[in-house]
Coordinates of C-alpha atoms and ligand atoms in Angstrom, one line a residue:
X1 CA -97.7 -15.4 16.5
X2 CA -95.3 -17.8 14.8
X3 CA -92.7 -16.4 12.5
X4 CA -92.4 -18.1 9.2
X5 CA -89.0 -19.7 9.1
X6 CA -87.7 -19.0 5.4
X7 CA -84.4 -20.8 6.4
X8 CA -84.5 -24.2 7.6
X9 CA -83.6 -25.1 11.4
X10 CA -81.0 -27.6 9.5
X11 CA -78.9 -27.5 6.4
X12 CA -77.0 -30.7 5.6
X13 CA -74.9 -31.2 2.2
X14 CA -75.8 -34.6 0.4
X15 CA -72.6 -36.8 0.1
X16 CA -72.1 -35.6 -3.5
X17 CA -71.9 -31.9 -2.3
X18 CA -69.2 -32.8 0.3
X19 CA -65.8 -31.1 -0.2
X20 CA -63.6 -33.3 -2.3
X21 CA -60.2 -31.4 -1.2
X22 CA -58.8 -29.8 1.9
X23 CA -58.0 -25.9 1.4
X24 CA -54.5 -24.8 2.7
X25 CA -54.7 -21.3 3.9
X26 CA -51.0 -20.9 3.5
X27 CA -51.3 -20.6 -0.4
X28 CA -53.1 -17.5 -0.3
X29 CA -51.3 -15.8 2.8
X30 CA -49.4 -12.5 1.7
X31 CA -46.8 -13.5 4.3
X32 CA -45.8 -16.8 5.7
X33 CA -45.1 -17.3 9.5
X34 CA -41.6 -17.3 10.3
X35 CA -39.9 -20.7 9.8
X36 CA -39.9 -23.5 12.4
X37 CA -36.4 -23.6 14.0
X38 CA -34.3 -26.6 14.8
X39 CA -33.8 -25.7 18.6
X40 CA -29.9 -26.7 18.3
X41 CA -28.7 -25.0 15.1
X42 CA -31.6 -22.2 14.7
X43 CA -31.7 -23.2 11.0
X44 CA -34.9 -23.4 9.6
X45 CA -36.1 -26.9 9.3
X46 CA -37.5 -29.0 6.0
X47 CA -40.1 -31.4 5.9
X48 CA -37.6 -34.3 5.7
X49 CA -36.1 -33.3 9.3
X50 CA -39.9 -34.0 10.4
X51 CA -40.0 -37.7 8.8
X52 CA -38.7 -39.4 11.9
X53 CA -41.7 -37.7 13.9
X54 CA -44.9 -37.5 11.6
X55 CA -45.8 -39.7 8.8
X56 CA -44.1 -38.3 5.7
X57 CA -47.2 -37.2 3.8
X58 CA -48.1 -35.3 7.0
X59 CA -44.8 -33.6 7.1
X60 CA -45.0 -32.5 3.6
X61 CA -48.5 -30.9 4.2
X62 CA -47.0 -29.4 7.2
X63 CA -44.3 -27.4 5.4
X64 CA -46.8 -26.7 2.2
X65 CA -46.8 -23.2 1.6
X66 CA -48.0 -23.2 -2.1
X67 CA -50.8 -26.1 -3.0
X68 CA -54.2 -24.4 -2.1
X69 CA -56.0 -27.4 -2.3
X70 CA -55.0 -30.7 -1.4
X71 CA -57.2 -33.8 -2.7
X72 CA -59.1 -35.7 0.2
X73 CA -57.9 -39.3 -0.4
X74 CA -60.9 -41.2 -1.3
X75 CA -60.6 -43.8 1.6
X76 CA -60.6 -40.5 3.8
X77 CA -63.6 -39.3 2.0
X78 CA -65.6 -42.4 2.8
X79 CA -64.5 -42.2 6.6
X80 CA -65.8 -38.8 6.5
X81 CA -69.4 -40.2 5.2
X82 CA -69.6 -42.3 8.5
X83 CA -69.9 -38.9 10.6
X84 CA -70.4 -36.0 8.2
X85 CA -71.8 -33.8 6.8
X86 CA -72.3 -31.9 9.8
X87 CA -75.4 -29.8 10.1
X88 CA -75.3 -26.2 9.8
X89 CA -78.0 -25.0 12.1
X90 CA -79.9 -21.9 12.3
X91 CA -80.3 -20.7 16.1
X92 CA -83.9 -19.7 16.1
X93 CA -84.4 -20.3 19.7
X94 CA -81.2 -18.6 20.6
X95 CA -82.1 -15.6 18.4
X96 CA -85.5 -15.5 20.3
X97 CA -84.1 -15.7 23.8
X98 CA -81.7 -12.8 23.0
X99 CA -84.3 -10.6 21.3
X100 CA -81.8 -9.8 18.6
X101 CA -82.5 -8.9 15.1
X102 CA -79.2 -10.7 14.1
X103 CA -79.2 -14.2 12.3
X104 CA -77.2 -16.9 14.2
X105 CA -76.1 -19.8 12.5
X106 CA -73.7 -22.3 14.0
X107 CA -71.8 -25.5 12.6
X108 CA -72.2 -28.3 15.0
X109 CA -69.3 -31.1 14.9
X110 CA -70.2 -32.9 18.3
X111 CA -72.0 -35.9 16.4
X112 CA -69.4 -38.4 16.7
X113 CA -68.0 -40.5 19.1
X114 CA -65.2 -38.3 20.3
X115 CA -67.8 -35.7 20.7
X116 CA -66.1 -32.8 18.8
X117 CA -64.3 -31.7 15.5
X118 CA -61.2 -33.8 16.5
X119 CA -62.0 -36.4 14.4
X120 CA -61.5 -34.7 10.7
X121 CA -58.1 -34.5 11.6
X122 CA -57.8 -38.0 13.4
X123 CA -58.9 -39.8 10.1
X124 CA -56.8 -38.3 8.0
X125 CA -53.4 -38.6 10.1
X126 CA -54.3 -42.5 10.8
X127 CA -54.8 -42.9 7.1
X128 CA -51.4 -41.4 5.9
X129 CA -49.6 -43.2 8.7
X130 CA -51.2 -46.6 7.6
X131 CA -50.5 -45.7 3.9
X132 CA -47.0 -45.2 4.7
X133 CA -46.9 -49.0 6.3
X134 CA -46.3 -47.7 9.8
X135 CA -47.9 -49.7 12.9
X136 CA -48.5 -47.5 15.4
X137 CA -48.7 -44.0 16.7
X138 CA -48.6 -41.8 19.8
X139 CA -50.3 -38.9 20.9
X140 CA -51.3 -36.9 24.0
X141 CA -54.8 -35.7 25.0
X142 CA -55.7 -33.1 27.6
X143 CA -59.6 -33.3 27.8
X144 CA -59.9 -36.5 25.9
X145 CA -61.6 -35.7 22.8
X146 CA -58.4 -35.9 20.5
X147 CA -57.3 -39.2 22.2
X148 CA -60.8 -40.6 21.4
X149 CA -60.7 -39.4 17.8
X150 CA -57.4 -40.9 17.3
X151 CA -58.6 -44.0 19.1
X152 CA -61.3 -44.2 16.8
X153 CA -59.3 -43.6 13.7
X154 CA -56.4 -46.0 14.5
X155 CA -59.5 -49.0 15.4
X156 CA -60.4 -48.4 11.5
X157 CA -57.0 -48.4 9.8
X158 CA -55.8 -51.3 12.6
X159 CA -53.1 -49.0 14.1
X160 CA -51.6 -49.4 17.7
X161 CA -52.1 -46.3 19.8
X162 CA -50.5 -45.0 23.0
X163 CA -52.5 -42.2 24.5
X164 CA -50.4 -39.9 27.2
X165 CA -53.4 -38.2 29.0
X166 CA -52.8 -35.3 31.0
X167 CA -53.2 -36.5 34.6
X168 CA -55.8 -34.0 36.0
X169 CA -58.1 -35.0 32.9
X170 CA -57.3 -38.7 33.7
X171 CA -58.4 -38.1 37.3
X172 CA -61.4 -35.9 36.3
X173 CA -62.8 -38.0 33.4
X174 CA -62.2 -41.7 34.1
X175 CA -64.8 -42.6 31.5
X176 CA -63.0 -41.1 28.8
X177 CA -60.2 -44.0 29.3
X178 CA -62.9 -46.5 29.2
X179 CA -63.9 -45.3 25.8
X180 CA -60.3 -45.1 24.2
X181 CA -59.5 -48.5 25.5
X182 CA -63.0 -49.8 24.3
X183 CA -61.1 -48.7 20.7
X184 CA -58.1 -50.7 21.6
X185 CA -55.7 -47.7 23.0
X186 CA -53.4 -48.0 25.7
X187 CA -53.7 -44.7 28.1
X188 CA -50.8 -43.3 30.2
X189 CA -51.4 -40.5 32.6
X190 CA -48.9 -37.7 32.1
X191 CA -46.4 -37.0 33.4
X192 CA -45.3 -40.6 33.8
X193 CA -42.5 -42.7 34.8
X194 CA -42.4 -44.4 31.2
X195 CA -40.3 -41.6 29.7
X196 CA -37.1 -39.7 30.3
X197 CA -39.1 -36.4 30.0
X198 CA -41.7 -37.6 32.2
X199 CA -39.4 -38.7 35.0
X200 CA -37.7 -35.2 34.8
X201 CA -40.9 -33.5 35.0
X202 CA -42.2 -35.6 38.1
X203 CA -38.6 -34.9 39.8
X204 CA -38.8 -31.1 39.7
X205 CA -42.6 -31.3 40.4
X206 CA -43.9 -34.4 41.9
X207 CA -47.2 -33.0 42.6
X208 CA -47.9 -31.7 39.0
X209 CA -51.3 -32.7 37.5
X210 CA -49.4 -32.2 34.2
X211 CA -50.1 -30.2 31.0
X212 CA -50.5 -30.8 27.2
X213 CA -47.2 -29.5 26.8
X214 CA -45.6 -32.5 29.2
X215 CA -47.8 -35.0 27.5
X216 CA -46.7 -34.2 23.9
X217 CA -42.9 -34.5 25.3
X218 CA -43.8 -38.1 26.5
X219 CA -45.6 -39.2 23.5
X220 CA -42.5 -37.8 21.0
X221 CA -40.0 -39.8 23.2
X222 CA -42.2 -42.8 23.1
X223 CA -42.7 -42.7 19.5
X224 CA -38.8 -42.5 18.8
X225 CA -38.2 -45.6 20.4
X226 CA -39.9 -47.7 17.4
X227 CA -39.0 -47.0 13.8
X228 CA -42.6 -48.1 12.5
X229 CA -44.2 -45.7 15.3
X230 CA -44.9 -42.2 14.8
X231 CA -46.3 -39.1 16.7
X232 CA -49.8 -37.4 16.0
X233 CA -51.0 -34.0 17.6
X234 CA -54.3 -33.0 17.2
X235 CA -54.2 -29.1 17.0
X236 CA -52.0 -26.2 16.6
X237 CA -50.1 -27.7 13.4
X238 CA -50.7 -26.5 10.0
X239 CA -51.4 -30.0 8.8
X240 CA -54.3 -29.9 11.5
X241 CA -55.7 -26.5 10.0
X242 CA -55.4 -28.2 6.4
X243 CA -57.8 -31.0 7.5
X244 CA -59.9 -28.9 9.6
X245 CA -60.7 -27.0 6.7
X246 CA -63.5 -29.2 5.9
X247 CA -65.7 -27.5 8.5
X248 CA -65.7 -24.6 6.8
X249 CA -65.5 -26.0 3.3
X250 CA -69.2 -27.4 3.9
X251 CA -70.5 -24.3 5.8
X252 CA -69.6 -22.3 2.8
X253 CA -71.2 -24.6 0.5
X254 CA -74.2 -24.5 2.9
X255 CA -74.5 -20.7 3.5
X256 CA -74.1 -19.9 -0.3
X257 CA -77.1 -22.3 -0.8
X258 CA -78.8 -20.3 1.7
X259 CA -77.8 -17.2 0.0
X260 CA -76.1 -16.0 3.4
X261 CA -72.6 -14.6 4.2
X262 CA -71.2 -14.2 7.5
X263 CA -70.8 -10.5 8.8
X264 CA -68.8 -11.9 12.0
X265 CA -67.2 -15.6 12.7
X266 CA -66.7 -16.8 16.2
X267 CA -64.8 -19.9 17.2
X268 CA -63.3 -20.9 20.4
X269 CA -59.5 -20.8 20.6
X270 CA -57.3 -23.8 22.1
X271 CA -54.5 -24.5 19.7
X272 CA -56.6 -23.0 16.9
X273 CA -57.7 -25.6 14.8
X274 CA -61.7 -25.5 14.7
X275 CA -61.6 -21.8 14.3
X276 CA -58.8 -22.0 11.6
X277 CA -60.9 -24.7 10.0
X278 CA -64.2 -22.9 10.1
X279 CA -63.1 -19.5 9.0
X280 CA -60.6 -20.9 6.2
X281 CA -62.6 -20.2 3.1
X282 CA -63.7 -17.0 4.6
X283 CA -60.1 -15.9 5.3
X284 CA -59.4 -17.0 1.7
X285 CA -62.0 -14.1 0.9
X286 CA -60.5 -11.6 3.1
X287 CA -56.9 -12.4 1.8
X288 CA -57.8 -12.1 -1.9
X289 CA -60.2 -9.3 -1.3
X290 CA -63.7 -10.9 -1.7
X291 CA -65.3 -10.5 1.3
X292 CA -64.4 -8.9 4.5
X293 CA -66.1 -10.8 7.7
X294 CA -64.8 -9.9 11.2
X295 CA -63.3 -13.2 12.8
X296 CA -63.0 -13.3 16.6
X297 CA -61.4 -15.9 18.4
X298 CA -62.4 -16.7 22.4
X299 CA -60.1 -17.9 24.9
X300 CA -60.2 -18.6 28.5
X301 CA -59.1 -16.1 30.7
X302 CA -57.2 -18.6 32.6
X303 CA -55.1 -19.6 29.8
X304 CA -55.0 -16.4 27.6
X305 CA -52.4 -17.0 24.8
X306 CA -53.6 -14.4 22.1
X307 CA -54.8 -11.8 24.5
X308 CA -52.0 -11.9 26.9
X309 CA -49.3 -13.9 25.4
X310 CA -46.3 -13.0 23.8
X311 CA -45.5 -13.3 20.0
X312 CA -42.1 -15.0 20.3
X313 CA -40.4 -18.4 19.1
X314 CA -41.2 -21.1 21.7
X315 CA -40.9 -24.9 22.2
X316 CA -44.3 -26.7 21.4
X317 CA -43.9 -28.9 24.5
X318 CA -42.4 -28.7 28.1
X319 CA -39.5 -31.0 27.7
X320 CA -38.3 -28.9 25.1
X321 CA -37.8 -31.5 22.0
X322 CA -39.9 -29.8 19.3
X323 CA -38.9 -27.4 16.6
X324 CA -39.2 -23.9 17.8
X325 CA -42.4 -22.1 16.5
X326 CA -43.0 -18.5 16.3
X327 CA -46.2 -18.0 17.9
X328 CA -48.5 -16.1 20.7
X329 CA -47.4 -18.1 23.8
X330 CA -47.5 -18.2 27.2
X331 CA -44.3 -20.0 27.5
X332 CA -43.7 -24.0 27.5
X333 CA -43.2 -23.7 31.4
X334 CA -46.5 -22.2 32.0
X335 CA -48.7 -24.7 34.0
X336 CA -52.3 -23.9 33.5
X337 CA -54.7 -23.8 36.5
X338 CA -57.0 -26.6 36.4
X339 CA -59.7 -25.4 34.0
X340 CA -62.9 -27.3 33.0
X341 CA -62.2 -26.4 29.3
X342 CA -59.3 -28.8 29.3
X343 CA -59.1 -28.7 25.3
X344 CA -58.3 -24.9 25.5
X345 CA -55.4 -25.3 28.2
X346 CA -52.4 -25.1 25.8
X347 CA -49.5 -22.8 26.3
X348 CA -49.0 -21.8 22.6
X349 CA -51.3 -20.9 19.5
X350 CA -51.2 -22.1 15.9
X351 CA -48.3 -20.2 14.2
X352 CA -50.8 -19.4 10.9
X353 CA -53.6 -18.0 13.2
X354 CA -50.8 -16.2 15.3
X355 CA -49.4 -14.6 12.5
X356 CA -53.0 -13.8 10.6
X357 CA -53.8 -12.3 14.5
X358 CA -50.7 -10.4 14.5
X359 CA -51.3 -8.7 11.0
X360 CA -54.7 -7.8 11.9
X361 CA -56.8 -10.1 10.1
X362 CA -58.7 -11.7 13.4
X363 CA -59.5 -10.1 16.7
X364 CA -59.4 -12.0 20.1
X365 CA -61.2 -11.9 23.5
X366 CA -60.9 -13.6 26.7
X367 CA -63.7 -15.1 29.2
X368 CA -64.0 -16.3 32.7
X369 CA -65.3 -19.6 33.2
X370 CA -68.5 -18.9 35.1
X371 CA -69.8 -16.6 32.2
X372 CA -69.0 -19.3 29.4
X373 CA -71.0 -21.7 31.7
X374 CA -73.8 -18.9 31.8
X375 CA -73.9 -19.1 28.0
X376 CA -73.7 -22.9 27.8
X377 CA -76.5 -23.2 30.2
X378 CA -78.8 -20.7 28.4
X379 CA -77.7 -22.3 25.0
X380 CA -78.6 -25.9 26.3
X381 CA -82.0 -24.8 27.2
X382 CA -83.0 -23.3 24.2
X383 CA -81.0 -25.2 21.4
X384 CA -81.3 -28.5 23.1
X385 CA -77.6 -29.4 22.5
X386 CA -75.5 -29.6 25.9
X387 CA -72.3 -27.8 24.6
X388 CA -68.8 -29.0 25.5
X389 CA -67.2 -26.1 27.8
X390 CA -64.7 -25.0 24.9
X391 CA -67.5 -24.7 22.6
X392 CA -69.4 -22.6 24.9
X393 CA -66.7 -20.1 24.5
X394 CA -67.8 -19.6 21.1
X395 CA -71.4 -19.4 22.2
X396 CA -70.3 -16.9 24.6
X397 CA -68.7 -14.8 21.9
X398 CA -71.8 -15.4 19.6
X399 CA -74.2 -14.2 22.3
X400 CA -72.1 -10.9 22.7
X401 CA -72.2 -10.2 19.0
X402 CA -76.1 -10.6 18.9
X403 CA -76.5 -8.5 21.9
X404 CA -74.5 -5.7 20.4
X405 CA -77.0 -6.2 17.5
X406 CA -79.6 -5.9 19.8
X407 CA -78.7 -2.5 20.9
X408 CA -77.7 -1.0 17.4
X409 CA -80.8 -2.7 15.4
X410 CA -78.5 -4.1 12.8
X411 CA -79.6 -7.5 11.1
X412 CA -76.1 -9.0 11.2
X413 CA -75.1 -12.8 10.5
X414 CA -73.5 -14.4 12.8
X415 CA -71.4 -17.8 12.3
X416 CA -70.0 -19.7 15.2
X417 CA -68.6 -23.2 15.6
X418 CA -70.5 -25.6 17.9
X419 CA -67.1 -27.6 18.3
X420 CA -68.6 -30.6 20.6
X421 CA -70.8 -32.0 23.3
X422 CA -70.2 -32.0 27.0
X423 CA -71.6 -35.4 28.2
X424 CA -67.7 -36.0 29.9
X425 CA -67.7 -32.4 31.4
X426 CA -70.7 -33.2 34.0
X427 CA -68.4 -32.6 36.9
X428 CA -68.1 -29.1 35.6
X429 CA -71.7 -28.6 35.1
X430 CA -72.4 -29.9 38.7
X431 CA -69.9 -27.5 39.9
X432 CA -71.6 -24.6 38.1
X433 CA -75.0 -25.7 39.3
X434 CA -73.8 -25.8 42.7
X435 CA -72.3 -22.3 42.4
X436 CA -68.8 -23.8 42.8
X437 CA -67.1 -22.3 39.8
X438 CA -63.5 -21.1 40.0
X439 CA -62.9 -17.9 38.0
X440 CA -59.1 -18.2 38.5
X441 CA -57.5 -15.5 36.1
X442 CA -53.3 -15.7 36.2
X443 CA -51.9 -12.3 37.5
X444 CA -49.0 -10.6 35.6
X445 CA -46.9 -12.4 38.1
X446 CA -48.2 -15.8 37.5
X447 CA -47.4 -15.1 33.6
X448 CA -43.7 -14.2 34.3
X449 CA -42.4 -17.5 34.9
X450 CA -43.5 -18.7 31.6
X451 CA -42.3 -15.6 30.0
X452 CA -38.9 -15.9 31.5
X453 CA -38.4 -19.6 30.2
X454 CA -39.1 -18.4 26.5
X455 CA -35.9 -19.2 24.6
X456 CA -34.0 -16.2 23.1
X457 CA -34.4 -16.3 19.8
X458 CA -34.8 -13.7 17.2
Ligands
PLP1 C1 -59.8 -29.7 21.2 C2 -61.1 -28.9 21.1 C3 -61.1 -27.6 21.1 C4 -60.1 -26.6 21.0 O1 -58.9 -27.1 20.1 P1 -58.7 -26.2 18.8 O2 -57.6 -26.5 18.2 O3 -58.7 -24.7 19.4 O4 -60.0 -26.2 18.1 C5 -62.4 -26.9 21.2 N1 -63.7 -27.7 21.5 C6 -63.5 -29.0 21.6 C7 -64.9 -29.8 21.4 C8 -62.5 -29.7 21.5 O5 -62.3 -30.9 21.7

């Protein structure tokens, strides 16, 4: 028997319906996250202190606690139209597989060359750098999605780009380098001998495969050598959450049209940008008393910043050159084990998300890698898209919620973020298929080293 589908498989907005402003969650937060501190003086920093590092408009957005809606420049709206709107998909086949009464929706962000949501923020950052008259950007990349997104954006806005790519990923994913170079970027495996901070890290630990924290230090150091160059970061920052709000704003318009409202929102959490963006308008409802969906962040058990980290001031990089941010962190010295979900291997979590989690507005769970890949494969078989391993954490979380509904008979509406595709992660899929997946979970002893290195601040 064929069940009549009253909701379409896919809902796309028209170009006219696409959001014209980003939403800045901070404007509705009851309490702000603790201020960023200058690591030398321990005084709160001002936007102007960030001008040497970020394009000025980006520094202003980073520090903006009061403006709820920030107009998307028309040029960026047009850039977005090349790869947005992204579809909101009803996962009918997944529902059938799970035999759940729940309705499952996902917002799919993988339909662009970066294969992820990262292009939403990269487009805005390259635009503001160009608008200021800068000529170049530097950045880091872990799995390669962010480096690719920024390379695509810098090609569009005719900016030079240097990408410090975490060495393990550089070795695991040679074709990522080829894509970024095709768009004109220069790629340096990190830690490298190009920067003082890279040389110091290599001296201490010559065999290191690197980490996002190391690559951030190198990219910032390099950008400081040239006054026409600034640094861009693809997650964690407040500005990134603002730009990624386009995911949630589109979702809300589409869900409203369908007459749907999520009971649970699930996202994978690396630095927090995709879940921060997806949930943004629904968190606004929570903060203003208009709705109360549960919001669940799913992180890898190998890099568990929310579920096992400390809520403390920490550096955002291994070289300890960034301002201090209060966030859930494993310590900037934490060296994540090689884990296939490269985009989730960061020691800290967005200060905004950390604050909301600390204040009880969100939940978090962690999951071992082989369970994530089981969910990924089941999803690929029924919904056809081969998910990125990062995204598969959200699939896992959504499946758990749907199975709970199966037990209780509740017809809940579950929304999750499918952040990207896994075509550069085929070695990981090959390992999983061969039964060779490592389920490394750090012991308390393993985590101690990172915690011991936390700065002793308030
Ligand atoms: C970078 C990335 C993530 C994780 O980063 P967040 O900032 O937590 O969103 C998740 N999925 C994909 C596909 C990514 O590229």
